[in-house]
Coordinates of C-alpha atoms in Angstrom, one line a residue:
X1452 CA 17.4 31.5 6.6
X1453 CA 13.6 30.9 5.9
X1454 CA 11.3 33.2 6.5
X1455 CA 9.0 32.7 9.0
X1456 CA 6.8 35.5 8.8
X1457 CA 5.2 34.2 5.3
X1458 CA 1.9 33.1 6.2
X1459 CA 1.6 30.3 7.5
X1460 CA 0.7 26.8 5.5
X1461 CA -1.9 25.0 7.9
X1462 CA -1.7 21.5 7.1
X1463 CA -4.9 19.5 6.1
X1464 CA -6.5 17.3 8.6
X1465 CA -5.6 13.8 6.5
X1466 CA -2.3 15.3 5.4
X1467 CA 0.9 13.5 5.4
X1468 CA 4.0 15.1 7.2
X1469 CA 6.2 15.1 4.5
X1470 CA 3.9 16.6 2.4
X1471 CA 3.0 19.2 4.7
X1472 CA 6.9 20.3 4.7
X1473 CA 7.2 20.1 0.9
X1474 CA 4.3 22.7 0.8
X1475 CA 5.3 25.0 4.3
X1476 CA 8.8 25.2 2.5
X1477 CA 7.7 26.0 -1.0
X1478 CA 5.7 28.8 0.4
X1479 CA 8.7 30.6 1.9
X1480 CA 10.5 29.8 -1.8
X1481 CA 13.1 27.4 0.0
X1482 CA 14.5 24.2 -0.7
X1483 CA 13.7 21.1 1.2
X1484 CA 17.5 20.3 1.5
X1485 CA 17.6 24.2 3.1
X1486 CA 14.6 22.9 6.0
X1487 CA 16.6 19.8 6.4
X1488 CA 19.7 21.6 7.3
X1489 CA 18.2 23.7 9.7
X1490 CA 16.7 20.9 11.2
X1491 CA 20.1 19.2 11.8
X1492 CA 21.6 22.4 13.6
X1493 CA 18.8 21.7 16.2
X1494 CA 18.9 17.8 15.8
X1495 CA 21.2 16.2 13.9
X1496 CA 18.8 13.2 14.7
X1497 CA 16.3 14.3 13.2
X1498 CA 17.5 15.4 9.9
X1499 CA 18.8 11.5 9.3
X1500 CA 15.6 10.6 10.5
X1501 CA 13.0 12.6 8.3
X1502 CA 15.7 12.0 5.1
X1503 CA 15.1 7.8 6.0
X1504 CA 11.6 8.1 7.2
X1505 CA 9.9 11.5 6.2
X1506 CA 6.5 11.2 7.1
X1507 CA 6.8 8.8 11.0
X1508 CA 10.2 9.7 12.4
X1509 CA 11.0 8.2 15.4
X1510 CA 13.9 10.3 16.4
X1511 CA 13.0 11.2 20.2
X1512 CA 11.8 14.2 21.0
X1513 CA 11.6 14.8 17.6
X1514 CA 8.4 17.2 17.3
X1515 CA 9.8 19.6 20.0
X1516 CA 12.5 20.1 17.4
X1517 CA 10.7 20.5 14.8
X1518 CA 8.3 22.7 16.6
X1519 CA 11.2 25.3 17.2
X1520 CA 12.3 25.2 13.7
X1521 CA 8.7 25.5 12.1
X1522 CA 6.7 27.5 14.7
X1523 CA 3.9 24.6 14.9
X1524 CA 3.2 23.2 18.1
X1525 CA 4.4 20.1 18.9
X1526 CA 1.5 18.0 20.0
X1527 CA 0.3 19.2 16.6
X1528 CA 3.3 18.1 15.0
X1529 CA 2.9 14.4 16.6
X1530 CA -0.5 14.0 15.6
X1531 CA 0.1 14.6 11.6
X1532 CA 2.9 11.8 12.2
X1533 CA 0.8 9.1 13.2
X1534 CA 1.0 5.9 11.2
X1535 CA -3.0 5.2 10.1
X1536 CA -1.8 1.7 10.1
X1537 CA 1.0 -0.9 11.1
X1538 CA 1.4 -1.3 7.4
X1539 CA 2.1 1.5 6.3
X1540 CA 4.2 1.9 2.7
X1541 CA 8.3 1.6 2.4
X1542 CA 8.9 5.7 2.4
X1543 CA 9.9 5.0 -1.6
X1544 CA 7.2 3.4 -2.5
X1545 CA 4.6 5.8 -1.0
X1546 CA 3.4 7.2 -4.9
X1547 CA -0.2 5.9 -5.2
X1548 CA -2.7 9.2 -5.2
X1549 CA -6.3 9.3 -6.3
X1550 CA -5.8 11.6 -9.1
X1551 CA -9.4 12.6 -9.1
X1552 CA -8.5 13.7 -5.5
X1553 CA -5.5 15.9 -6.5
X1554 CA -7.4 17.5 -8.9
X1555 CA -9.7 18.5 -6.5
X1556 CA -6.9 20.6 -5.0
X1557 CA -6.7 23.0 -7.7
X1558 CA -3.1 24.8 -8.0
X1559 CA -0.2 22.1 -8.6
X1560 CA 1.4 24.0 -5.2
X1561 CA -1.8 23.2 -3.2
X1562 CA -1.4 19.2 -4.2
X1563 CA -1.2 17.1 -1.3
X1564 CA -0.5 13.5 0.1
X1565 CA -3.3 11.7 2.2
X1566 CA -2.2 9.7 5.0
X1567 CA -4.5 7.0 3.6
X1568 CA -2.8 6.8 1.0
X1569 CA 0.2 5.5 3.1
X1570 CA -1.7 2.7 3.6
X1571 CA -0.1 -0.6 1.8
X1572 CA -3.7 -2.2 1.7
X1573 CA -5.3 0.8 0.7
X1574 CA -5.8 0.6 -2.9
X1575 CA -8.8 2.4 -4.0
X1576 CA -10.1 5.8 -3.2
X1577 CA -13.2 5.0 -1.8
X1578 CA -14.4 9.0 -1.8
X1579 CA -14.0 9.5 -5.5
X1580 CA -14.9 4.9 -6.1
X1581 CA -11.3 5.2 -8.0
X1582 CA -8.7 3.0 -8.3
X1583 CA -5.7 4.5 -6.7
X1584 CA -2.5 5.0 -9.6
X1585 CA 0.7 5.2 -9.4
X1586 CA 2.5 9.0 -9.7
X1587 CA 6.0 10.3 -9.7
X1588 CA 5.3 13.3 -7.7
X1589 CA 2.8 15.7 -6.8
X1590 CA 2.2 19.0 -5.3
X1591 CA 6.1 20.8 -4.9
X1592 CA 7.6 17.5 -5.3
X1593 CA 7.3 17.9 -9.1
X1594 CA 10.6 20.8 -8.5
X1595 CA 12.7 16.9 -7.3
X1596 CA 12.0 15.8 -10.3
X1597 CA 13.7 15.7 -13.8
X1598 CA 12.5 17.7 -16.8
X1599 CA 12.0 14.1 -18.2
X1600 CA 9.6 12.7 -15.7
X1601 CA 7.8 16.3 -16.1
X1602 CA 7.0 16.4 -19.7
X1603 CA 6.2 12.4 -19.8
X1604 CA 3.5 13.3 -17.2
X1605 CA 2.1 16.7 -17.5
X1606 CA -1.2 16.1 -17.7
X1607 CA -1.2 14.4 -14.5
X1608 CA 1.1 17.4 -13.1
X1609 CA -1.2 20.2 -13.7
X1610 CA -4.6 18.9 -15.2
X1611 CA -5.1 15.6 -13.4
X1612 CA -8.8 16.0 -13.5
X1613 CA -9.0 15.6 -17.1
X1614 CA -7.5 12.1 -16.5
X1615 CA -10.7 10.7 -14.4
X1616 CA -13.2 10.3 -16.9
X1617 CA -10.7 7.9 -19.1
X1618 CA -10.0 6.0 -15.5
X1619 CA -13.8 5.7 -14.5
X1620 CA -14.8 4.6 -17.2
X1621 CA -12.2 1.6 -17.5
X1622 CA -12.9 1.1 -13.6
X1623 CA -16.4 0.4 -14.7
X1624 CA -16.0 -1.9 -17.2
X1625 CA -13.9 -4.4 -14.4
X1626 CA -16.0 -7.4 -13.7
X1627 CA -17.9 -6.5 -10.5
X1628 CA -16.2 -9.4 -8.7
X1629 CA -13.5 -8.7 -9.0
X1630 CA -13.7 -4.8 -7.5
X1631 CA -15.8 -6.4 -4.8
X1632 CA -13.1 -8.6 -4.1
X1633 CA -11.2 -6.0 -3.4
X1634 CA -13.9 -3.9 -1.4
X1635 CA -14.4 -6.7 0.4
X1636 CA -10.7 -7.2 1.3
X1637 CA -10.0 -3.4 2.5
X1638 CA -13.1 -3.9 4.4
X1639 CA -11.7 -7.4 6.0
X1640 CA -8.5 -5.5 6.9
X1641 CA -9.9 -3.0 8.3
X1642 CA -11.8 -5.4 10.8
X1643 CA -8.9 -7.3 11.3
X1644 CA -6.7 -4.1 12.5
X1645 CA -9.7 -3.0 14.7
X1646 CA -9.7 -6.5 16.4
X1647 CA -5.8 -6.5 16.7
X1648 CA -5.8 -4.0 19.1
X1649 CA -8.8 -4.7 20.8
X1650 CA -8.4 -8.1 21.4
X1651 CA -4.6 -8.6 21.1
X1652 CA -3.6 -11.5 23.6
X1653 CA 0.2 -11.9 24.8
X1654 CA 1.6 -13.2 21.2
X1655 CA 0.3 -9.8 20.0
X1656 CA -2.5 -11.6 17.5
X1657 CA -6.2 -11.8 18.5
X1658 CA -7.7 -15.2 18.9
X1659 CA -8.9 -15.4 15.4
X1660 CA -5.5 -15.1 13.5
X1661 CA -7.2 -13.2 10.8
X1662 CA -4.5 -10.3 10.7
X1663 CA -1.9 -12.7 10.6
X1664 CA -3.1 -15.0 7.9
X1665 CA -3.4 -12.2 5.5
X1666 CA -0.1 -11.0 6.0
X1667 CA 1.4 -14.6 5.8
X1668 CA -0.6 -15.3 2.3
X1669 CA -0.1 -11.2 1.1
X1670 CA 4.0 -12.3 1.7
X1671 CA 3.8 -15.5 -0.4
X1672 CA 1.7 -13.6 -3.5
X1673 CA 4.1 -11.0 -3.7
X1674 CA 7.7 -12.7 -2.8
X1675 CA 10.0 -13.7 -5.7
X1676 CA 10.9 -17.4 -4.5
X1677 CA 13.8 -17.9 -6.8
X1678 CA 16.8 -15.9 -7.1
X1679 CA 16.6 -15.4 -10.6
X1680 CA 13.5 -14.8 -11.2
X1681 CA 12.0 -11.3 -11.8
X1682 CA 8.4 -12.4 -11.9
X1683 CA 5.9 -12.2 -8.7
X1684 CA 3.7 -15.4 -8.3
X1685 CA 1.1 -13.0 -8.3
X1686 CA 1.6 -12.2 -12.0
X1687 CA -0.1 -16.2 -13.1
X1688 CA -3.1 -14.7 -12.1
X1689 CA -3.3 -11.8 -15.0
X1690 CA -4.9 -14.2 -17.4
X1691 CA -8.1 -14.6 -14.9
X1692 CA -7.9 -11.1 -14.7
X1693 CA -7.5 -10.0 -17.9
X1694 CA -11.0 -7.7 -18.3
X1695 CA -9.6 -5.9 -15.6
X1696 CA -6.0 -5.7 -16.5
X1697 CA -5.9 -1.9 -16.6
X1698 CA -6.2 -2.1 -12.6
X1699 CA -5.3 -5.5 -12.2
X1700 CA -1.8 -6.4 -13.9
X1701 CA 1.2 -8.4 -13.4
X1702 CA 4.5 -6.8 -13.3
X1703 CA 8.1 -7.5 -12.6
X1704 CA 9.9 -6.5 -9.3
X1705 CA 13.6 -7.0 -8.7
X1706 CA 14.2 -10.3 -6.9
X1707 CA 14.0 -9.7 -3.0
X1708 CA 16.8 -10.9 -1.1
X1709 CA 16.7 -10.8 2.8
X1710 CA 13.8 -12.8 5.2
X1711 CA 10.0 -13.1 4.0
X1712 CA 8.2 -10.8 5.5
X1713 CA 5.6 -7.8 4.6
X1714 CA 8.1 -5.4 3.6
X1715 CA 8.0 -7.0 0.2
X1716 CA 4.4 -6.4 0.1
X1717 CA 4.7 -2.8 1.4
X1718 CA 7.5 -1.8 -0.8
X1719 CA 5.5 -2.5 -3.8
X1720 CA 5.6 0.8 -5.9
X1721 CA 2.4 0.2 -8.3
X1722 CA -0.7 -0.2 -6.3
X1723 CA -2.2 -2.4 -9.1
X1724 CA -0.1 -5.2 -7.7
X1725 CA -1.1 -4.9 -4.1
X1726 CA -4.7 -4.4 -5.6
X1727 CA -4.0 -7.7 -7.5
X1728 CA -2.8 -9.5 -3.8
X1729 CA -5.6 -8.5 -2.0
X1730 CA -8.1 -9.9 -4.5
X1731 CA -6.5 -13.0 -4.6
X1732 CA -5.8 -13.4 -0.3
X1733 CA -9.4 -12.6 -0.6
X1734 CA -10.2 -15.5 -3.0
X1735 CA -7.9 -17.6 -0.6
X1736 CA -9.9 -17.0 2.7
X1737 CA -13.4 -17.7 1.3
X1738 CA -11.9 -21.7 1.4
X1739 CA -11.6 -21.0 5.3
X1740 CA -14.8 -19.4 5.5
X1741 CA -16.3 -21.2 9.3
X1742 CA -19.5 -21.4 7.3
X1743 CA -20.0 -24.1 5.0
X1744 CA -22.6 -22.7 2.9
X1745 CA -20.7 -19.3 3.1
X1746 CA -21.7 -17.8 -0.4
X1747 CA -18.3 -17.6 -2.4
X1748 CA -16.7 -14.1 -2.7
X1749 CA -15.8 -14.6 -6.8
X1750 CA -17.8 -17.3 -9.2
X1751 CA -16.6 -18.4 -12.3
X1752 CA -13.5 -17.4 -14.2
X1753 CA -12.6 -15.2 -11.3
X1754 CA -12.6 -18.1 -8.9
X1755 CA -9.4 -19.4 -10.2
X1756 CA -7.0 -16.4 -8.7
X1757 CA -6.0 -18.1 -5.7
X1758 CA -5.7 -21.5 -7.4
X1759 CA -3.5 -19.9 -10.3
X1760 CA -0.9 -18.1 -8.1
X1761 CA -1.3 -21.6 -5.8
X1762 CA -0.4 -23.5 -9.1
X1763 CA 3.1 -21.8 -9.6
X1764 CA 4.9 -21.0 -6.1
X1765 CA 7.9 -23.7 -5.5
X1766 CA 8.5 -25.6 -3.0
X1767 CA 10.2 -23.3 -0.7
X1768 CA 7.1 -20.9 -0.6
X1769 CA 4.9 -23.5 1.1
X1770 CA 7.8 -25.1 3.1
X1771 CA 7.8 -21.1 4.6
X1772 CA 3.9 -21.2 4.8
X1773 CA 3.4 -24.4 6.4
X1774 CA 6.1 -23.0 8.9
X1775 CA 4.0 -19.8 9.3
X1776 CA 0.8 -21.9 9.5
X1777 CA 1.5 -23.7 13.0
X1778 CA 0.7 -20.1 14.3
X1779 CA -2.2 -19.9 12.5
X1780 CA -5.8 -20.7 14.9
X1781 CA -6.0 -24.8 14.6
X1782 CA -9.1 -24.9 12.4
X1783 CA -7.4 -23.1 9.5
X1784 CA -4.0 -24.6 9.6
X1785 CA -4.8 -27.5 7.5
X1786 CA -5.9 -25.5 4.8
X1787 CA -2.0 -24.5 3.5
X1788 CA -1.5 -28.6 3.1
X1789 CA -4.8 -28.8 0.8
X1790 CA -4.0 -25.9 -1.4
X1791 CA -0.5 -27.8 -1.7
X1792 CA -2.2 -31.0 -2.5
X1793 CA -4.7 -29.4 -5.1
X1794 CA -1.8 -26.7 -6.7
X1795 CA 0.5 -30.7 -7.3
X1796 CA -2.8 -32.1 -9.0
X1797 CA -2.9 -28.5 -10.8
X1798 CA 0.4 -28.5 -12.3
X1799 CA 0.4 -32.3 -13.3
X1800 CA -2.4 -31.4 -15.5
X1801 CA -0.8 -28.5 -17.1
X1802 CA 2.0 -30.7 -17.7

């Protein structure tokens, strides 16, 4: 049994569920797989659903159970479990931390997951102006780990402070356009969730379509089209971004197999690759700015991140985004068929 009479682990006011658990349990010495099991003598429900979805169970009446398991009360409970956003990260892929952040929290034990950090769009610490990285574990989780994964990353596990100087500088020495790109795009997000559910009409989508464009064109960047391939059309756009290629790099994801949507996007483990979407939907949308003498988001070299990724998806990729398109407001629509146009003229000339 676990002891409830250790004192009791509060959890942090931007603290994820999960992580909140991982740290109430390892203060009364007990393994996670011990909590779950008491869970399921109260809910068997519930125990499936924190092992599938550990941080926003949906199993109903879940935080009552909880509650009489954990001595917290339950409204409590149900406000640490609220999503920050619609699109929030796959549970497996929820390893991005700010490491300048966790070493802020001192002791490996008092380690903990923000719920920001959740976020699929949220790539950047913008307390600590850091990139966000991709970690194994943190906090207790580093006991569910192998020895293996421990000694490859024990810096990170108990001095990740001594790691930010290394990643600050690098972060500085990305081309300014290219981080404001991304800025920019968190920023745009965030607008477009804020109008989403304040001016949602009865398809669900406010009148601009801005929410939905991004996740149609953050689908395409990060979808492998062809069955065989390995390689994200987001990856053509490394070259371009090769000053930054610490924080912005191209890497390989197992083929995706199942319908196009923004799972793919928000099961992305490495939060350089999302990083590398959003600067490139961001690049995109400039061409549908309503203003014709809007002032471009990237000049130059960086310019060409849409147009590179545009160059290489097949024909399948915009056969699904001209589908998606018709939903899209009518001034913007026509925009897919002259990035299709320009990415044929493109690709002749590379030929």
């Amino acid at each position: 049994m676990i002891n409830l009479s250790n004192p009791t682990v509060i959890p942090h006011h931007d603290e994820t569920l999960s992580s909140w658990l991982m740290r109430w349990a390892g203060d009364r010495h007990t393994h996670r797989s011990d909590l779950l099991g008491m869970v399921a003598n109260v809910q068997i429900e519930l125990a499936d659903a924190l092992k599938s979805e550990p941080d926003f169970p949906s199993a109903p009446g879940w935080a009552r159970s909880l509650a009489t398991v954990i001595g917290m009360d339950a409204d409590d409970l149900d406000r640490i479990a609220w999503p920050p956003s619609p699109w929030v990260l796959a549970p497996d892929a929820r390893c991005s931390a700010c490491v300048e952040c966790l070493g802020e929290d001192g002791d490996i034990t008092a380690q903990y997951m923000r719920q920001l950090w959740t976020d699929s769009w949220r790539t950047l610490c913008l307390r600590h102006d850091l990139p966000l990285v991709q970690v194994p574990a943190f906090g207790w989780g580093w006991g569910l780990v192998g020895n293996e994964v421990r000694r490859a990353h024990k810096t990170l596990m108990r001095r990740p402070y001594t790691l930010v100087k290394n990643l600050r500088s690098a972060w500085e020495a990305t081309p300014s356009v290219l981080k404001e790109a991304v800025y920019g795009a968190e920023m745009s997000l965030l607008e477009a969730f804020g109008e989403h559910y304040t001016h949602a009409g009865k398809d669900g989508h406010a009148a601009s379509g801005r929410l939905r464009v991004w996740e149609d064109l953050l689908v395409v960047c990060t979808t492998n089209w062809q069955p065989w391939s390995d390689e994200l059309p987001i990856s053509a756009a490394v070259p371009t971004l090769s000053a930054g290629r610490r924080f912005f790099r191209g890497l390989r994801a197992p083929p995706f197999e199942g319908d196009h949507n923004l799972i793919r996007f928000r099961s992305l483990e490495d939060p350089s690759i999302r990083r590398m979407a959003l600067a490139c939907v961001a690049d995109a949308l400039q061409n549908m700015a309503s203003r014709p003498t809007a002032e471009p988001l990237m000049k130059g070299k960086a310019r060409k991140i849409w147009q590179d990724v545009a160059t290489v998806l097949p024909p399948n990729a915009w056969d699904w985004l001209s589908l998606r398109a018709e939903q899209w407001p009518t001034t913007w629509r026509h925009w897919v068929l002259d990035w299709r146009r320009a990415a044929l003229v493109s690709s002749k000339k590379v030929q």
